[in-house]
Amino acid sequence: MVKKYFLYILKFVALVLLQVLILDNVLLFGYANPYIYILFILFLPTTINRSKLLLIGFILGLFVDMFNNTGGVHAASTLVISFLRPFILRMSFGLSYDYNTLNIPRADIKSKVVYFTLIILIHHTFLFGLEYFSLDQIDVIIKNIAFSFLLTEIFILIFVKLLNYK
Amino acid sequence: MQQIIKFFIRFQVGILFIVLFIVSLALTINANSFHQQKYLTSANQLSGFFFDIKYDITSYFNLKTENSILQSENIYLKERLSDNFTFSTNTKKENPLFTYKTANVISNSYRLPRNSLIINKGVKDSVQKNYGVSLPNGILGIVEDSSSSFSKVISILNTQLSINAKFLNSSQFGSLQWDGKSPYIMQLNDIPRSAKFSIGDTIVTGGNSLIFPKNLLIGKVDTFELDNNLGYYYINIRLFADMTNLNEAYVIIPKKITEAQELLK
């Protein structure tokens, strides 16, 4: 039990540091930046208490914000995906989530991709929407969301498939 | 009473979500508004600690480019020295308005509409709020907040900031702003139709502020167009400094700022 918690804390710290020290310096095509730290929320146990999930999501985002000096932009977006995660799980995995038999790492790749895609899209929409916070730069916001979405999706699939993150 | 408690238990997830969401929105708005008292000092210490470690490791990769930037700054300064150097019998040195302190940029951002960075000098090194920060080949920004050994700097790549700037070879003033698009290009506004300039002209700081001294290099004219209705030019300035790759910086410490501020009151 203690070992399990320790492992989660280790993953949390590693993902946040990987994000703020290395991946925040990646900027492809002028717009794309991968946000890999949401992997932590993606692979939390599916049976986790919803209030606990919200708090974890909020704290995860707050740490990334602290390093980026962005106030609460990441905290708000991770909070939203933690809040919507149960609904998205049901949408992408269907019955196996309802019967509590879902094991995300073992699920088939098609549902997993749907699940990642929905979560990343919602996260990035909130992230860039709040970051710019004005509609006159809607073209920049959409470009940012699109490019970063592609990059995050690729990075997450690499982590899951090749590095066997779970 | 029981009803209220039941209500809270039933909707605890929704209520928790709304409360946390409002907190994060408040943090966002607070971070975006200028010159507000920040409570980030402890946070700055923690992130500064990690960024300092990262800086120690990664600073070696840029030594070559960093050296050539410093060398070209030296050449520029030497040229100006021989221009102005006159032997004087008066041994009493004039007290300069500004002194400089070296610092290193340990965390940089240029992708957001309002960017900020962290330098590894703080209150311990007598760096304070509202001090300017310059680069070997440009200007960097203004100190917003200092903890004991780190400072947060508002980058000039900030859509809400405007800096007094002028042409090197004339005294035409304008305000330098950023449109939030490319980190290499900034805009010089408020230059009237009557101004004479051409592509490639050098832009320097104007000196009409207590933050930056006069004639610090900024960039050169890249493209421009004239708004015929208003009679003002829109000028795109290509920065000399590569804001995406920063290392050495100088904090500009004004010496007589309080005296000047007294007058402005």
XYZ file of C-alpha atoms in Angstrom:
431
model
C 0.000 0.000 0.000
C 2.712 2.445 1.068
C 4.752 1.350 -1.909
C 1.841 2.218 -4.223
C 1.525 5.742 -2.801
C 5.266 6.222 -2.982
C 5.211 5.216 -6.639
C 2.475 7.771 -7.392
C 4.390 10.556 -5.646
C 7.493 9.608 -7.605
C 5.532 9.708 -10.884
C 4.035 13.086 -9.927
C 7.418 14.678 -9.212
C 9.055 13.127 -12.271
C 6.302 14.264 -14.654
C 6.201 17.821 -13.286
C 9.983 18.186 -13.483
C 10.106 16.630 -16.958
C 7.444 19.109 -18.059
C 8.856 22.329 -16.599
C 12.568 21.673 -17.033
C 12.652 20.016 -20.447
C 9.401 19.953 -22.402
C 8.459 23.597 -21.791
C 11.536 24.497 -23.840
C 10.326 22.507 -26.835
C 8.633 24.777 -29.326
C 8.010 23.334 -32.766
C 6.637 25.379 -35.691
C 6.304 28.394 -33.393
C 3.150 27.076 -31.766
C 3.470 23.495 -30.634
C 4.450 22.597 -27.112
C 3.800 19.151 -25.587
C 2.042 18.950 -22.213
C 2.942 15.505 -21.014
C 2.207 15.962 -17.292
C -1.488 15.181 -17.774
C -0.422 11.530 -18.126
C -0.586 11.478 -14.343
C -4.336 12.148 -14.397
C -4.942 9.864 -17.375
C -3.563 6.817 -15.566
C -4.900 7.300 -12.054
C -7.010 4.301 -10.917
C -10.507 4.409 -12.386
C -12.119 3.711 -9.023
C -10.599 6.758 -7.345
C -12.861 8.992 -5.240
C -14.034 11.972 -7.303
C -13.220 14.639 -4.714
C -9.741 13.193 -4.310
C -9.302 13.220 -8.087
C -10.289 16.911 -8.223
C -7.788 17.832 -5.505
C -4.989 15.867 -7.182
C -5.715 17.510 -10.532
C -5.764 20.961 -8.985
C -2.468 20.469 -7.149
C -0.782 18.993 -10.234
C -1.750 22.044 -12.304
C -0.761 24.420 -9.530
C 2.773 22.991 -9.446
C 3.195 23.475 -13.201
C 1.795 27.020 -12.862
C 4.227 27.820 -10.118
C 7.171 26.978 -12.340
C 5.775 28.774 -15.383
C 4.576 31.880 -13.532
C 1.198 31.515 -15.186
C -1.039 32.047 -12.148
C -3.713 29.345 -12.242
C -4.055 28.532 -15.933
C -2.774 24.952 -15.697
C -4.601 24.380 -12.407
C -7.926 25.343 -13.989
C -7.405 23.102 -17.030
C -6.275 20.045 -15.063
C -9.198 20.631 -12.696
C -11.628 20.559 -15.618
C -10.225 17.308 -17.018
C -10.279 15.699 -13.552
C -13.913 16.745 -13.203
C -14.881 15.390 -16.628
C -12.733 12.239 -16.456
C -15.498 9.848 -15.283
C -17.796 10.955 -18.138
C -15.011 10.669 -20.702
C -14.061 7.234 -19.362
C -17.653 6.078 -19.826
C -17.776 7.549 -23.330
C -14.544 5.950 -24.488
C -14.544 2.601 -22.675
C -18.278 1.997 -22.373
C -19.558 -0.872 -20.272
C -16.292 -2.023 -18.740
C -16.099 1.305 -16.870
C -19.639 0.952 -15.534
C -18.919 -2.529 -14.159
C -15.661 -1.383 -12.543
C -13.636 -3.894 -14.493
C -11.722 -1.332 -16.498
C -7.937 -1.526 -16.526
C -6.700 1.339 -18.685
C -3.232 -0.042 -19.543
C -4.819 -3.318 -20.726
C -7.719 -1.775 -22.652
C -7.692 -1.888 -26.450
C -5.713 0.806 -28.206
C -8.686 2.298 -30.102
C -10.618 3.247 -26.962
C -7.405 4.428 -25.351
C -6.705 6.819 -28.231
C -10.268 8.162 -28.028
C -9.837 8.680 -24.288
C -6.473 10.474 -24.666
C -7.749 12.612 -27.540
C -10.824 13.849 -25.675
C -8.879 14.650 -22.499
C -6.042 16.411 -24.350
C -8.448 18.474 -26.459
C -10.427 19.667 -23.432
C -7.247 20.395 -21.482
C -5.630 22.394 -24.286
C -8.805 24.327 -25.074
C -9.052 25.541 -21.482
C -5.298 26.059 -21.205
C -4.872 28.317 -24.233
C -8.275 29.958 -23.847
C -7.384 31.088 -20.338
C -3.809 31.943 -21.268
C -4.826 34.414 -23.971
C -8.202 35.288 -22.434
C -9.362 37.367 -25.383
C -11.265 36.581 -28.549
C -9.336 38.889 -30.895
C -6.503 36.375 -30.931
C -8.754 33.432 -31.692
C -6.617 32.428 -34.697
C -3.488 32.186 -32.535
C -5.417 30.247 -29.882
C -6.732 27.726 -32.407
C -3.309 27.257 -33.998
C -1.807 26.745 -30.546
C -4.456 24.197 -29.598
C -4.132 22.274 -32.862
C -0.329 22.040 -32.993
C 0.114 21.358 -29.290
C -2.640 18.750 -29.394
C -0.801 16.825 -32.102
C 2.485 16.989 -30.236
C 1.007 16.032 -26.858
C -0.859 13.100 -28.425
C 2.348 11.829 -30.066
C 4.348 12.212 -26.854
C 1.697 10.465 -24.774
C 1.447 7.571 -27.230
C 5.241 7.244 -27.164
C 5.191 7.161 -23.367
C 2.414 4.611 -23.247
C 3.455 2.320 -26.105
C 7.238 2.474 -26.125
C 8.140 3.388 -22.553
C 5.222 1.406 -21.129
C 4.007 4.130 -18.793
C 1.075 3.047 -16.646
C -29.903 22.337 8.966
C -30.026 18.659 8.122
C -31.247 19.552 4.663
C -28.266 21.868 4.124
C -25.771 19.231 5.255
C -27.455 16.640 3.032
C -27.256 19.069 0.122
C -23.536 19.604 0.660
C -22.839 15.886 0.911
C -24.871 15.153 -2.189
C -23.197 17.801 -4.331
C -19.764 17.780 -2.747
C -17.958 17.017 -6.001
C -19.692 19.839 -7.875
C -19.151 22.306 -5.039
C -15.495 21.360 -4.683
C -15.050 21.750 -8.436
C -16.632 25.216 -8.468
C -14.619 26.409 -5.460
C -11.296 25.178 -6.881
C -12.121 26.562 -10.308
C -12.818 30.008 -8.845
C -9.534 29.830 -6.931
C -7.588 29.033 -10.103
C -9.359 31.791 -12.042
C -8.517 34.264 -9.271
C -4.871 33.170 -9.439
C -4.882 33.627 -13.220
C -6.384 37.103 -13.083
C -4.035 38.073 -10.291
C -1.014 36.939 -12.306
C -2.147 38.863 -15.372
C -2.737 42.213 -13.717
C 0.235 44.440 -13.281
C 2.069 45.660 -10.235
C 0.080 43.824 -7.689
C 1.493 42.592 -4.481
C 2.569 39.025 -5.074
C 2.672 36.204 -2.576
C 4.974 34.155 -4.708
C 8.142 34.538 -2.691
C 8.222 31.029 -1.289
C 7.136 29.612 -4.636
C 9.876 31.600 -6.324
C 12.411 30.062 -3.968
C 11.330 26.511 -4.798
C 11.114 26.929 -8.559
C 14.269 29.051 -8.459
C 16.076 26.174 -6.756
C 15.184 23.730 -9.540
C 15.807 26.214 -12.334
C 19.186 27.013 -10.812
C 20.182 23.343 -10.975
C 18.978 23.162 -14.573
C 20.885 26.343 -15.404
C 24.087 24.906 -13.941
C 23.796 21.959 -16.301
C 22.490 23.553 -19.482
C 24.475 26.800 -19.446
C 27.499 24.943 -20.824
C 25.720 24.145 -24.075
C 25.470 27.797 -25.075
C 28.937 28.944 -24.092
C 30.036 29.452 -27.694
C 27.149 31.685 -28.781
C 27.225 33.421 -25.415
C 30.916 34.229 -25.877
C 30.404 35.680 -29.334
C 27.525 37.873 -28.097
C 29.679 39.197 -25.260
C 32.590 39.762 -27.646
C 30.491 41.809 -30.031
C 29.192 43.823 -27.094
C 32.807 44.486 -26.069
C 33.637 45.688 -29.562
C 30.627 47.995 -29.567
C 31.606 49.442 -26.208
C 35.256 49.858 -27.245
C 34.247 51.746 -30.363
C 32.189 54.122 -28.329
C 35.050 54.569 -25.885
C 37.521 55.756 -28.520
C 34.888 58.125 -29.898
C 34.260 59.858 -26.653
C 37.501 59.460 -24.856
C 39.150 62.777 -23.996
C 41.975 63.356 -21.565
C 40.697 65.416 -18.758
C 42.604 67.142 -16.009
C 39.614 66.951 -13.807
C 40.213 63.851 -11.739
C 36.881 63.968 -9.988
C 34.741 61.278 -11.545
C 31.185 62.085 -12.427
C 28.759 60.033 -10.441
C 26.868 57.850 -12.942
C 23.085 57.691 -12.860
C 22.993 53.929 -13.248
C 25.172 51.044 -12.158
C 24.996 47.515 -13.501
C 24.980 44.128 -11.869
C 25.423 40.872 -13.776
C 22.735 38.211 -13.570
C 21.804 34.995 -15.360
C 18.432 34.123 -16.799
C 17.535 30.759 -15.286
C 14.006 30.428 -16.644
C 12.705 31.983 -19.824
C 9.366 32.160 -21.625
C 8.401 33.744 -24.937
C 5.382 31.783 -26.055
C 2.700 33.408 -23.902
C 1.065 36.792 -24.522
C 2.483 38.040 -21.234
C 5.871 36.486 -20.621
C 7.999 36.583 -17.532
C 11.384 35.179 -16.606
C 13.453 34.427 -13.534
C 16.979 35.714 -12.901
C 19.309 34.493 -10.189
C 19.751 37.791 -8.349
C 17.412 38.998 -5.619
C 17.019 41.291 -2.654
C 20.310 39.928 -1.264
C 22.064 41.472 -4.274
C 20.096 44.729 -3.851
C 17.821 43.977 -6.801
C 14.401 45.497 -6.310
C 11.017 45.897 -7.919
C 10.873 48.191 -10.989
C 14.560 47.912 -11.851
C 15.341 47.479 -15.535
C 17.160 44.425 -16.885
C 19.232 44.584 -20.076
C 21.124 42.130 -22.270
C 24.518 42.384 -23.970
C 22.681 43.191 -27.214
C 19.273 44.417 -26.131
C 16.895 44.959 -23.274
C 15.154 42.205 -21.350
C 12.440 43.664 -19.119
C 11.541 45.073 -15.741
C 11.820 43.405 -12.328
C 8.357 42.672 -10.981
C 9.078 40.866 -7.759
C 12.143 39.734 -5.806
C 12.708 36.998 -3.284
C 15.944 36.796 -1.347
C 18.036 35.329 -4.151
C 15.791 35.289 -7.262
C 13.749 37.863 -9.139
C 10.810 37.632 -11.480
C 11.191 39.853 -14.529
C 8.399 40.981 -16.865
C 9.790 40.346 -20.327
C 9.564 43.061 -22.989
C 7.625 40.344 -24.843
C 4.493 41.382 -23.003
C 1.480 42.791 -24.825
C 0.679 45.201 -21.993
C 4.106 46.767 -21.640
C 5.343 49.765 -23.572
C 8.884 51.096 -23.525
C 10.201 54.475 -24.576
C 12.474 54.059 -27.612
C 14.077 56.223 -30.296
C 16.172 56.126 -33.460
C 19.909 56.123 -32.846
C 20.619 58.799 -35.445
C 17.714 61.135 -34.729
C 15.812 62.122 -31.644
C 12.414 60.896 -32.833
C 10.702 59.142 -29.910
C 8.142 56.378 -30.008
C 6.819 53.620 -27.800
C 7.977 50.056 -28.246
C 5.267 47.434 -27.878
C 4.723 43.780 -28.705
C 1.790 42.351 -30.639
C 2.194 38.876 -29.153
C 3.084 37.116 -32.402
C 6.775 36.537 -33.074
C 9.394 36.644 -30.300
C 11.871 38.182 -32.765
C 9.767 41.166 -33.864
C 8.424 44.094 -31.834
C 6.497 47.214 -32.917
C 7.497 50.852 -32.630
C 4.414 53.070 -32.527
C 3.666 56.794 -32.387
C 6.312 57.791 -34.932
C 4.760 60.688 -36.902
C 4.672 61.043 -40.687
C 7.378 63.698 -40.577
C 10.011 61.305 -39.268
C 12.871 60.369 -41.590
C 14.208 56.838 -41.366
C 14.899 53.815 -43.505
C 14.995 50.035 -43.246
C 17.963 48.879 -41.187
C 18.088 51.917 -38.898
C 19.027 51.137 -35.322
C 16.537 51.610 -32.483
C 17.781 52.344 -28.957
C 16.156 53.118 -25.611
C 14.973 56.693 -25.293
C 16.026 57.537 -21.768
C 12.708 59.206 -20.971
C 12.242 56.883 -18.049
C 13.872 56.182 -14.749
C 14.177 52.497 -15.595
C 16.416 52.276 -18.668
C 19.387 54.548 -19.411
C 19.631 56.242 -22.783
C 20.993 54.543 -25.913
C 20.784 50.877 -24.984
C 20.571 48.815 -28.181
C 17.185 47.277 -29.016
C 16.917 46.331 -32.683
C 16.697 47.536 -36.254
C 13.850 48.570 -38.544
C 12.570 45.527 -40.414
C 9.452 46.711 -42.268
C 7.148 49.697 -41.910
C 3.904 51.097 -43.244
C 2.224 54.471 -42.946
C -1.330 54.837 -41.655
C -2.565 57.709 -43.809
C -5.607 58.459 -41.664
C -3.747 58.852 -38.424
C -0.463 60.074 -39.854
C 1.603 57.608 -37.847
C 3.981 54.883 -38.945
C 3.662 51.248 -37.922
C 7.216 50.010 -37.699
C 8.303 46.412 -37.161
C 11.557 46.167 -35.233
C 13.760 43.085 -35.487
C 15.388 42.606 -32.087
C 19.164 42.186 -31.914
C 18.792 39.798 -29.000
C 17.454 36.298 -29.494
C 14.765 36.282 -26.809
C 14.330 32.531 -27.186
C 17.863 31.838 -26.014
C 18.915 34.002 -23.096
C 21.701 33.655 -20.616
C 23.702 36.694 -19.513
C 21.805 39.761 -18.350
C 22.519 42.988 -16.506
C 20.317 44.417 -13.809
C 20.275 48.215 -14.097
C 20.402 49.791 -10.671
C 19.394 53.450 -10.722
C 21.336 55.513 -8.219
C 19.309 58.648 -7.928
C 15.863 57.240 -8.503
C 14.418 58.478 -5.218
C 15.632 61.989 -5.937
C 13.913 61.972 -9.326
C 10.765 60.417 -7.924
C 10.530 63.206 -5.349
C 10.448 65.707 -8.201
C 7.814 63.777 -10.108
C 5.435 63.732 -7.158
